[in-house]
Coordinates of C-alpha atoms in Angstrom, one line a residue:
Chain T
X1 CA 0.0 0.0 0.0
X2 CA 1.6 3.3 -0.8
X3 CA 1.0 6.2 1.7
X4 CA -1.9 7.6 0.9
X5 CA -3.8 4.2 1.0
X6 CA -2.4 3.4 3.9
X7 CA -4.2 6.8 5.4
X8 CA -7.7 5.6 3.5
X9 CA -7.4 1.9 5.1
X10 CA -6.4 3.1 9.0
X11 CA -9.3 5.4 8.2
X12 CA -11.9 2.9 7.3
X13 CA -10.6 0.9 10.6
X14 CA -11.0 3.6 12.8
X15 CA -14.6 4.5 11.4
X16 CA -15.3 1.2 11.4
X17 CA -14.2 0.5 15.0
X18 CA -16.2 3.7 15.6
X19 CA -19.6 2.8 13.7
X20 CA -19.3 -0.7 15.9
X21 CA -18.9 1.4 18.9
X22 CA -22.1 3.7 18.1
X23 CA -24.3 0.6 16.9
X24 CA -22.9 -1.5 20.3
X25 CA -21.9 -4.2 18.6
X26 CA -20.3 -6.7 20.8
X27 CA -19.4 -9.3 18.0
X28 CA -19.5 -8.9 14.2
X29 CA -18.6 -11.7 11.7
X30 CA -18.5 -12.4 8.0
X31 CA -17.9 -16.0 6.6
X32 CA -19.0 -19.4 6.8
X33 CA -21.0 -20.7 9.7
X34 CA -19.4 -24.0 11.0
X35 CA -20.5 -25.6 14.1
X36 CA -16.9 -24.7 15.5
X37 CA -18.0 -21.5 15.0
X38 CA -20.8 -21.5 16.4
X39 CA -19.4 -23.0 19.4
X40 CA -17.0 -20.3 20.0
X41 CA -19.4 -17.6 19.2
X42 CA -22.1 -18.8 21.9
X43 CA -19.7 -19.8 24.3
X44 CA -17.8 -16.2 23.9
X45 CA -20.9 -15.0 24.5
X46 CA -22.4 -16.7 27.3
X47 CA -19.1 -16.1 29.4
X48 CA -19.4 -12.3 28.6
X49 CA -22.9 -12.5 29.9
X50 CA -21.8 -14.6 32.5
X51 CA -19.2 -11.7 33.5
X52 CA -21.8 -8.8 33.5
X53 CA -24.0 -10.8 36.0
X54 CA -27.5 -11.1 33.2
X55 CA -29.8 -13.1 34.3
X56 CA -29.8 -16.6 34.0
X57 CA -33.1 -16.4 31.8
X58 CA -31.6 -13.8 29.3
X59 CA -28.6 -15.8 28.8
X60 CA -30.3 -18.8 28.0
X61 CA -32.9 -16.7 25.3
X62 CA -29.4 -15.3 23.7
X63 CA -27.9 -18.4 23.8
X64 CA -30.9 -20.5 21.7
X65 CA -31.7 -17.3 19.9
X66 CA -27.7 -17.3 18.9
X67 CA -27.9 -20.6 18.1
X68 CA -31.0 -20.8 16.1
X69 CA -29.7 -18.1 14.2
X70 CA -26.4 -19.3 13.1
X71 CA -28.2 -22.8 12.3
X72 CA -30.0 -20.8 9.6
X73 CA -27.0 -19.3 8.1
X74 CA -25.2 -22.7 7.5
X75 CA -28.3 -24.1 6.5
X76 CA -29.8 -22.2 4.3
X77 CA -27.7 -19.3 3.0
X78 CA -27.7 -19.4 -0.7
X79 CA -24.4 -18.8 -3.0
X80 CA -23.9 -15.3 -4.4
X81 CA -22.5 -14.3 -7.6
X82 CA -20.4 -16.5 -10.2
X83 CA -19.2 -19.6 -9.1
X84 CA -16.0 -19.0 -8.4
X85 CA -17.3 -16.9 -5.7
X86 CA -19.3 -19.3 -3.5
X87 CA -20.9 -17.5 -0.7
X88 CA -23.3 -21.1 -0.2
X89 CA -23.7 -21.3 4.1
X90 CA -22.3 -17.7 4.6
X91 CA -23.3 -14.7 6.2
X92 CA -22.9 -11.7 8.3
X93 CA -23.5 -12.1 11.8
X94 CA -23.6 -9.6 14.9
X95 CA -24.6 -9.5 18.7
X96 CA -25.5 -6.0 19.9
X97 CA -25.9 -4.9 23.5
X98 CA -27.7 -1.9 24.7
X99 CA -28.6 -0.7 28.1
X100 CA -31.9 -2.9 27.9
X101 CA -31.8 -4.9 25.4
X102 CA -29.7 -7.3 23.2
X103 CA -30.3 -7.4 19.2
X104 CA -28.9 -10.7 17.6
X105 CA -28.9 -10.0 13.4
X106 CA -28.1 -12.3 10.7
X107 CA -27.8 -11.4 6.9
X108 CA -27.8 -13.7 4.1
X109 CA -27.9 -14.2 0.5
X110 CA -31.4 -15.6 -0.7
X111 CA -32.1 -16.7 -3.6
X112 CA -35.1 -15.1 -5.3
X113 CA -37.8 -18.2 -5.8
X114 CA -37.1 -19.2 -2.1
X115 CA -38.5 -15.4 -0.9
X116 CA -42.1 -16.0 -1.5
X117 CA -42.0 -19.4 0.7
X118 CA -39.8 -17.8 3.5
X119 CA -41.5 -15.3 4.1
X120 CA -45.1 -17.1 4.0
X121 CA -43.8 -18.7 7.2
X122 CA -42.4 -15.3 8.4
X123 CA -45.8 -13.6 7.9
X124 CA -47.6 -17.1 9.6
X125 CA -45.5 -17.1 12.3
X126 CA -45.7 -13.4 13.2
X127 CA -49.6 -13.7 13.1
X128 CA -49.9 -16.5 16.1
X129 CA -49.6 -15.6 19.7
X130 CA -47.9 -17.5 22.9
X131 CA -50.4 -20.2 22.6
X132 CA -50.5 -20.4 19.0
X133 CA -46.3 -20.5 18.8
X134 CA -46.7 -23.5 20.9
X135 CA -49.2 -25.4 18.8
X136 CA -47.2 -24.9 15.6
X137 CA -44.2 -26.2 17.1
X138 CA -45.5 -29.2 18.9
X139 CA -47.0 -29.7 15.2
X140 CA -44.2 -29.2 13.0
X141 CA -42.1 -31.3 15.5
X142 CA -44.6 -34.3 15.2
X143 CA -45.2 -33.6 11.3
X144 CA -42.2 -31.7 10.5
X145 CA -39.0 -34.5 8.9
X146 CA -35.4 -33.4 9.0
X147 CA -34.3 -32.1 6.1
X148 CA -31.1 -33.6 4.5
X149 CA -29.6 -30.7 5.9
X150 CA -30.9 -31.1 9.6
X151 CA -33.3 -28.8 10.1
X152 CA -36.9 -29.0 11.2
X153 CA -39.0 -25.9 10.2
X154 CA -38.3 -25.0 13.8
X155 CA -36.1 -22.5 14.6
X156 CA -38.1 -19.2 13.1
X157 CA -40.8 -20.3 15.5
X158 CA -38.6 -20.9 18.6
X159 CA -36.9 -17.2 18.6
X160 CA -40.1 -16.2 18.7
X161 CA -40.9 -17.9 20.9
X162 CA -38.1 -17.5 23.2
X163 CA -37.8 -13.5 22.7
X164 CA -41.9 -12.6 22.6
X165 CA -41.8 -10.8 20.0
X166 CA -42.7 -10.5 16.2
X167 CA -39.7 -11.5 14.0
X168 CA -38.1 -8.5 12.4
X169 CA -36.8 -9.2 8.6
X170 CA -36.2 -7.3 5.8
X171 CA -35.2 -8.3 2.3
X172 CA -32.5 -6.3 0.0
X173 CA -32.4 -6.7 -3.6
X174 CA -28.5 -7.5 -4.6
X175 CA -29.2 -8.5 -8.5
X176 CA -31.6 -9.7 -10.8
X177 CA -31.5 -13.7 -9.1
X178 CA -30.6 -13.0 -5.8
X179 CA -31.3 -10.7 -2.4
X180 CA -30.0 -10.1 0.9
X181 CA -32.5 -11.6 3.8
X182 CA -31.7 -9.7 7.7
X183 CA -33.5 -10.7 10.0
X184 CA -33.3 -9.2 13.7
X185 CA -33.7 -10.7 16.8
X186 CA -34.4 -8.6 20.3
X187 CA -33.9 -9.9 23.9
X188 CA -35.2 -7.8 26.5
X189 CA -32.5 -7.6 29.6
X190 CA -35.4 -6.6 31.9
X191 CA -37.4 -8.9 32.8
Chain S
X1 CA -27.5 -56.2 25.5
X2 CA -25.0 -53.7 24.8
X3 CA -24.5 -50.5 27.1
X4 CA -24.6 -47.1 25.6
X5 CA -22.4 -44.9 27.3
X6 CA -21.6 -41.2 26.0
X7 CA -20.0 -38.9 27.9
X8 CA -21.3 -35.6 27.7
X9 CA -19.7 -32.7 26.1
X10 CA -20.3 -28.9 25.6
X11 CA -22.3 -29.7 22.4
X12 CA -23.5 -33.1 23.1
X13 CA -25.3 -35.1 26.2
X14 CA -24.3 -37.4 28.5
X15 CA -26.3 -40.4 27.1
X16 CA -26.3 -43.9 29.4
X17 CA -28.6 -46.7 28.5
X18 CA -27.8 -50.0 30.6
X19 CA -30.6 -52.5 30.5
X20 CA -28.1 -55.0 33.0
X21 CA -28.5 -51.9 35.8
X22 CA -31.4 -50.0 34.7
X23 CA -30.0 -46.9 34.0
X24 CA -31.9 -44.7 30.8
X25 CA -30.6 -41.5 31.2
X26 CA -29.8 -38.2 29.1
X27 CA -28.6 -35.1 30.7
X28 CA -26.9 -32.2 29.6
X29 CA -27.0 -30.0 27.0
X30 CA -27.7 -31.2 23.3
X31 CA -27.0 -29.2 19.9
X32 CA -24.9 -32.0 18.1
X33 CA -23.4 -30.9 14.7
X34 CA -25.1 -33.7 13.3
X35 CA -28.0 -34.8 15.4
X36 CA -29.3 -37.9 13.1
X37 CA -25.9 -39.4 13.5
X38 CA -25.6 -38.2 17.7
X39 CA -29.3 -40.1 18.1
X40 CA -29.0 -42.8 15.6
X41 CA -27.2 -45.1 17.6
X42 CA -30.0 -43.9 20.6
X43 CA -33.1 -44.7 18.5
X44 CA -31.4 -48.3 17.6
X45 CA -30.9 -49.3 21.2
X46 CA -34.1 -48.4 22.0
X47 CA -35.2 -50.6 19.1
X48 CA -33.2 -53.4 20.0
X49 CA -34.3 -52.8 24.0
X50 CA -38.3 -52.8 22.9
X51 CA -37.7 -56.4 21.6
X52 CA -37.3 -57.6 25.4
X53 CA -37.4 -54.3 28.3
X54 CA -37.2 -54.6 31.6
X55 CA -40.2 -55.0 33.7
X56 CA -39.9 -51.5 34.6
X57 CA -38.2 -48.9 32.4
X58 CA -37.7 -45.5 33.8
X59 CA -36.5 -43.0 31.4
X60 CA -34.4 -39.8 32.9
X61 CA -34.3 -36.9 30.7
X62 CA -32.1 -33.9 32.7
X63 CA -31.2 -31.7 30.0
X64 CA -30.3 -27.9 30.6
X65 CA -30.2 -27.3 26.9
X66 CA -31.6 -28.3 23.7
X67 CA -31.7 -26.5 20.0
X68 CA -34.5 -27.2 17.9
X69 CA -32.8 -30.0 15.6
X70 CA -32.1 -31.8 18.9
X71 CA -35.8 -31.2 19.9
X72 CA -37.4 -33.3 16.8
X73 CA -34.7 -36.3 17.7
X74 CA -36.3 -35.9 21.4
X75 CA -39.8 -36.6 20.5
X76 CA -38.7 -39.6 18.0
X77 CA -37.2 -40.9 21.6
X78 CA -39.8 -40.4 23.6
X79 CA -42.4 -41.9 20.6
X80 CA -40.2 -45.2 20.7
X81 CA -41.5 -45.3 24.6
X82 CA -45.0 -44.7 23.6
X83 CA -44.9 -47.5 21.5
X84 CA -43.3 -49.8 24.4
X85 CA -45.8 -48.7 26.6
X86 CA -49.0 -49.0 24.6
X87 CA -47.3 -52.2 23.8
X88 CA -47.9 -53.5 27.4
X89 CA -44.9 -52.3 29.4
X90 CA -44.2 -50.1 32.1
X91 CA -42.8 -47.2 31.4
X92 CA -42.0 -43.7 33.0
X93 CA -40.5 -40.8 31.8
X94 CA -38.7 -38.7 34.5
X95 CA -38.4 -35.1 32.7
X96 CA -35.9 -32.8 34.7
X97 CA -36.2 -29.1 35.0
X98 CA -33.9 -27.0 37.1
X99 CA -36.9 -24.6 39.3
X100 CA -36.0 -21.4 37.4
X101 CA -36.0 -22.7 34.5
X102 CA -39.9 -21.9 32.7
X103 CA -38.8 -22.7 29.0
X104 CA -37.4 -26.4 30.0
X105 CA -40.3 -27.2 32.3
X106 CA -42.7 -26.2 29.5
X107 CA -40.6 -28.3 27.4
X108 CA -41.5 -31.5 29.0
X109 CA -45.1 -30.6 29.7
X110 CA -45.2 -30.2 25.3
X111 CA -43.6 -33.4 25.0
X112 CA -46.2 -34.6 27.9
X113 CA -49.1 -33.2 26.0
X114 CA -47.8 -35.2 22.3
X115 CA -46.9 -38.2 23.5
X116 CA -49.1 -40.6 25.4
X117 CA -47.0 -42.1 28.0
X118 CA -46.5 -41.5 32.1
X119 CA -44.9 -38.5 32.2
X120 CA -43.2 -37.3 35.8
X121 CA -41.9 -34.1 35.8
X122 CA -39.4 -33.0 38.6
X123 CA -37.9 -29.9 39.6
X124 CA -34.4 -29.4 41.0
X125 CA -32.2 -26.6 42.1
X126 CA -28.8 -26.1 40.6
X127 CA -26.3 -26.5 43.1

C-alpha cells in the first residue's frame, strides 16, 4: 500500500471500530458458519454474559436465539455471484448490547424463488400468539421430517418464541437472481 | 444387551442406557453438529431394548439445553416409549427441569401433551 492508501485503510478501521462502537456491537462476523463456529461464538458469548451478571433467563434466550440463528446461516444461505465466488452457508452475523436490550442479526444471500416461501412462514409465524407459537411447534415437530440438511421448520418459531416478539426481517435486492435476507432478533434484559 | 455410554460434552449429552442396571438417562446440553448421526445409535438401542425391556423402564431426561434439531430427535425418543408402553410395558418418563428454569419445564409438559405415555416431571435446584 503506498502512503496515501495506507491513510484511507487506517481510516476505514478507525470509522469502522467507531460505527461498531455507536451501533454497540459486541461481536460482528462475516464468513461461513461451521459448528466450531458457532461453538465459540455462543460460548464467547455466554461467558461475557456470565461476566456482566445477566440473568440466567436472558442468557439462555441469547444463547438458543444465537444458536437458532447461526443454524439458519449454514443451513440455508444461498451462494452469491459467479461460481468462483461461492458465498453457499455464509453470512454476516452480529450481537449487539444496549442498556436494555440485546439485538442478535443475521444477513444472508437468498435466492429469489425461495423469498415468497420464507416469508409465508415469516408472515404465519408473526400472526400466532404464545399459545398459537406452541401449537405450531408441537405440530411441525410431530409432522415436521429433518431435512437432508438437519433442520426441522423450527427454529423461526422458537426465537419467537423465546424472545416474545414479532420476528423482524427485511429483504435487499442484490441482482436480478438473488437478495439479501436480515432478520433481527431482540432480547429484553429486563425482565 | 449392549451399554450405551456417552459422555457428555459442551455440544453433546451425557447419554447412558444400561438395560443390565437399569439406568436410561440423558442429561446435559444437546446441539450436536449432526444430530441424526448423535441419536441414531439412541433410537437403535431403543429398538433393540423394545424387543425384550425390563419390567420397569424409567427414562431420565435432565437436560439444561436443547436446540430445535435436537428437539425433533427428542420426540422420536420419547415416541419409541410410547410404543413400548401402549405395547404393554411399564414405562416412565422422569423429565428434569432446574426450578427457574420456565422454557425447559414447559418443554416437558409439550412433550407430555404429544406423546401418550406417564410422564413425571421433577424440579431441582442447581447446586
Amino acid at each position: 500500500m503506498d502512503k496515501k492508501n495506507v491513510r484511507g485503510f487506517l481510516e476505514f478501521v478507525y470509522d469502522f471500530y467507531k460505527s461498531m462502537k455507536a451501533h454497540e456491537i459486541t461481536l460482528v462476523y462475516e464468513g461461513e458458519i461451521t459448528h466450531q463456529i458457532t461453538k465459540a461464538f455462543t460460548s464467547l458469548t455466554e461467558s461475557n454474559m456470565a461476566k456482566e451478571e445477566e440473568s440466567n433467563s436472558v442468557q439462555k434466550k441469547v444463547f438458543h436465539v444465537m444458536v437458532e440463528c447461526l443454524q439458519n446461516i449454514s443451513k440455508h444461505a444461498d451462494s452469491f455471484g459467479s461460481d468462483d465466488f461461492l458465498f453457499a452457508g455464509r453470512g454476516i452475523f452480529m450481537v449487539s448490547k444496549g442498556d436494555s436490550e440485546y439485538h442478535v442479526t443475521t444477513g444472508n444471500v437468498i435466492e429469489n424463488s425461495k423469498i415468497d416461501e420464507l416469508s409465508k412462514i415469516l408472515d404465519y409465524i408473526n400472526t400466532l400468539d404464545k399459545e398459537g407459537l406452541k401449537q405450531l411447534y408441537k405440530t411441525q415437530m410431530r409432522e415436521g421430517r429433518l431435512s437432508e440438511k438437519g433442520g426441522a421448520g423450527l427454529g423461526f418459531i422458537d426465537i419467537a418464541r423465546k424472545t416474545g416478539r414479532k420476528l423482524e426481517y427485511h429483504f435487499l435486492p442484490i441482482d436480478e437472481e438473488s437478495h439479501f435476507f436480515i432478520l433481527t432478533s431482540t432480547i429484553s434484559r429486563n425482565e | 444387551m449392549e451399554t450405551i455410554k456417552i459422555m457428555g460434552t459442551d455440544d453433546t449429552p451425557t447419554v447412558i442406557l444400561d438395560a443390565e442396571n437399569e439406568i436410561y438417562e440423558i442429561s446435559g446440553r444437546s446441539l450436536p453438529e449432526d444430530v441424526t448421526a448423535f441419536y441414531d445409535p439412541i433410537l437403535g438401542w431403543l429398538d433393540e431394548y423394545a424387543s425384550s425391556p425390563n419390567k420397569k423402564t424409567i427414562f431420565t431426561f435432565k437436560l439444561v439445553y436443547f436446540n430445535t434439531a435436537s428437539s425433533k430427535l427428542l420426540l422420536d425418543i420419547l415416541m419409541k416409549l410410547e410404543q413400548m408402553h401402549e405395547a404393554g410395558n411399564d414405562i416412565l418418563v422422569r423429565w428434569y427441569y432446574p426450578e427457574d428454569d420456565e422454557d425447559m419445564q414447559e418443554a416437558g409438559e409439550e412433550y407430555a401433551d404429544i406423546v401418550d405415555v406417564p410422564f413425571e416431571q421433577v424440579g431441582y435446584t442447581l447446586s
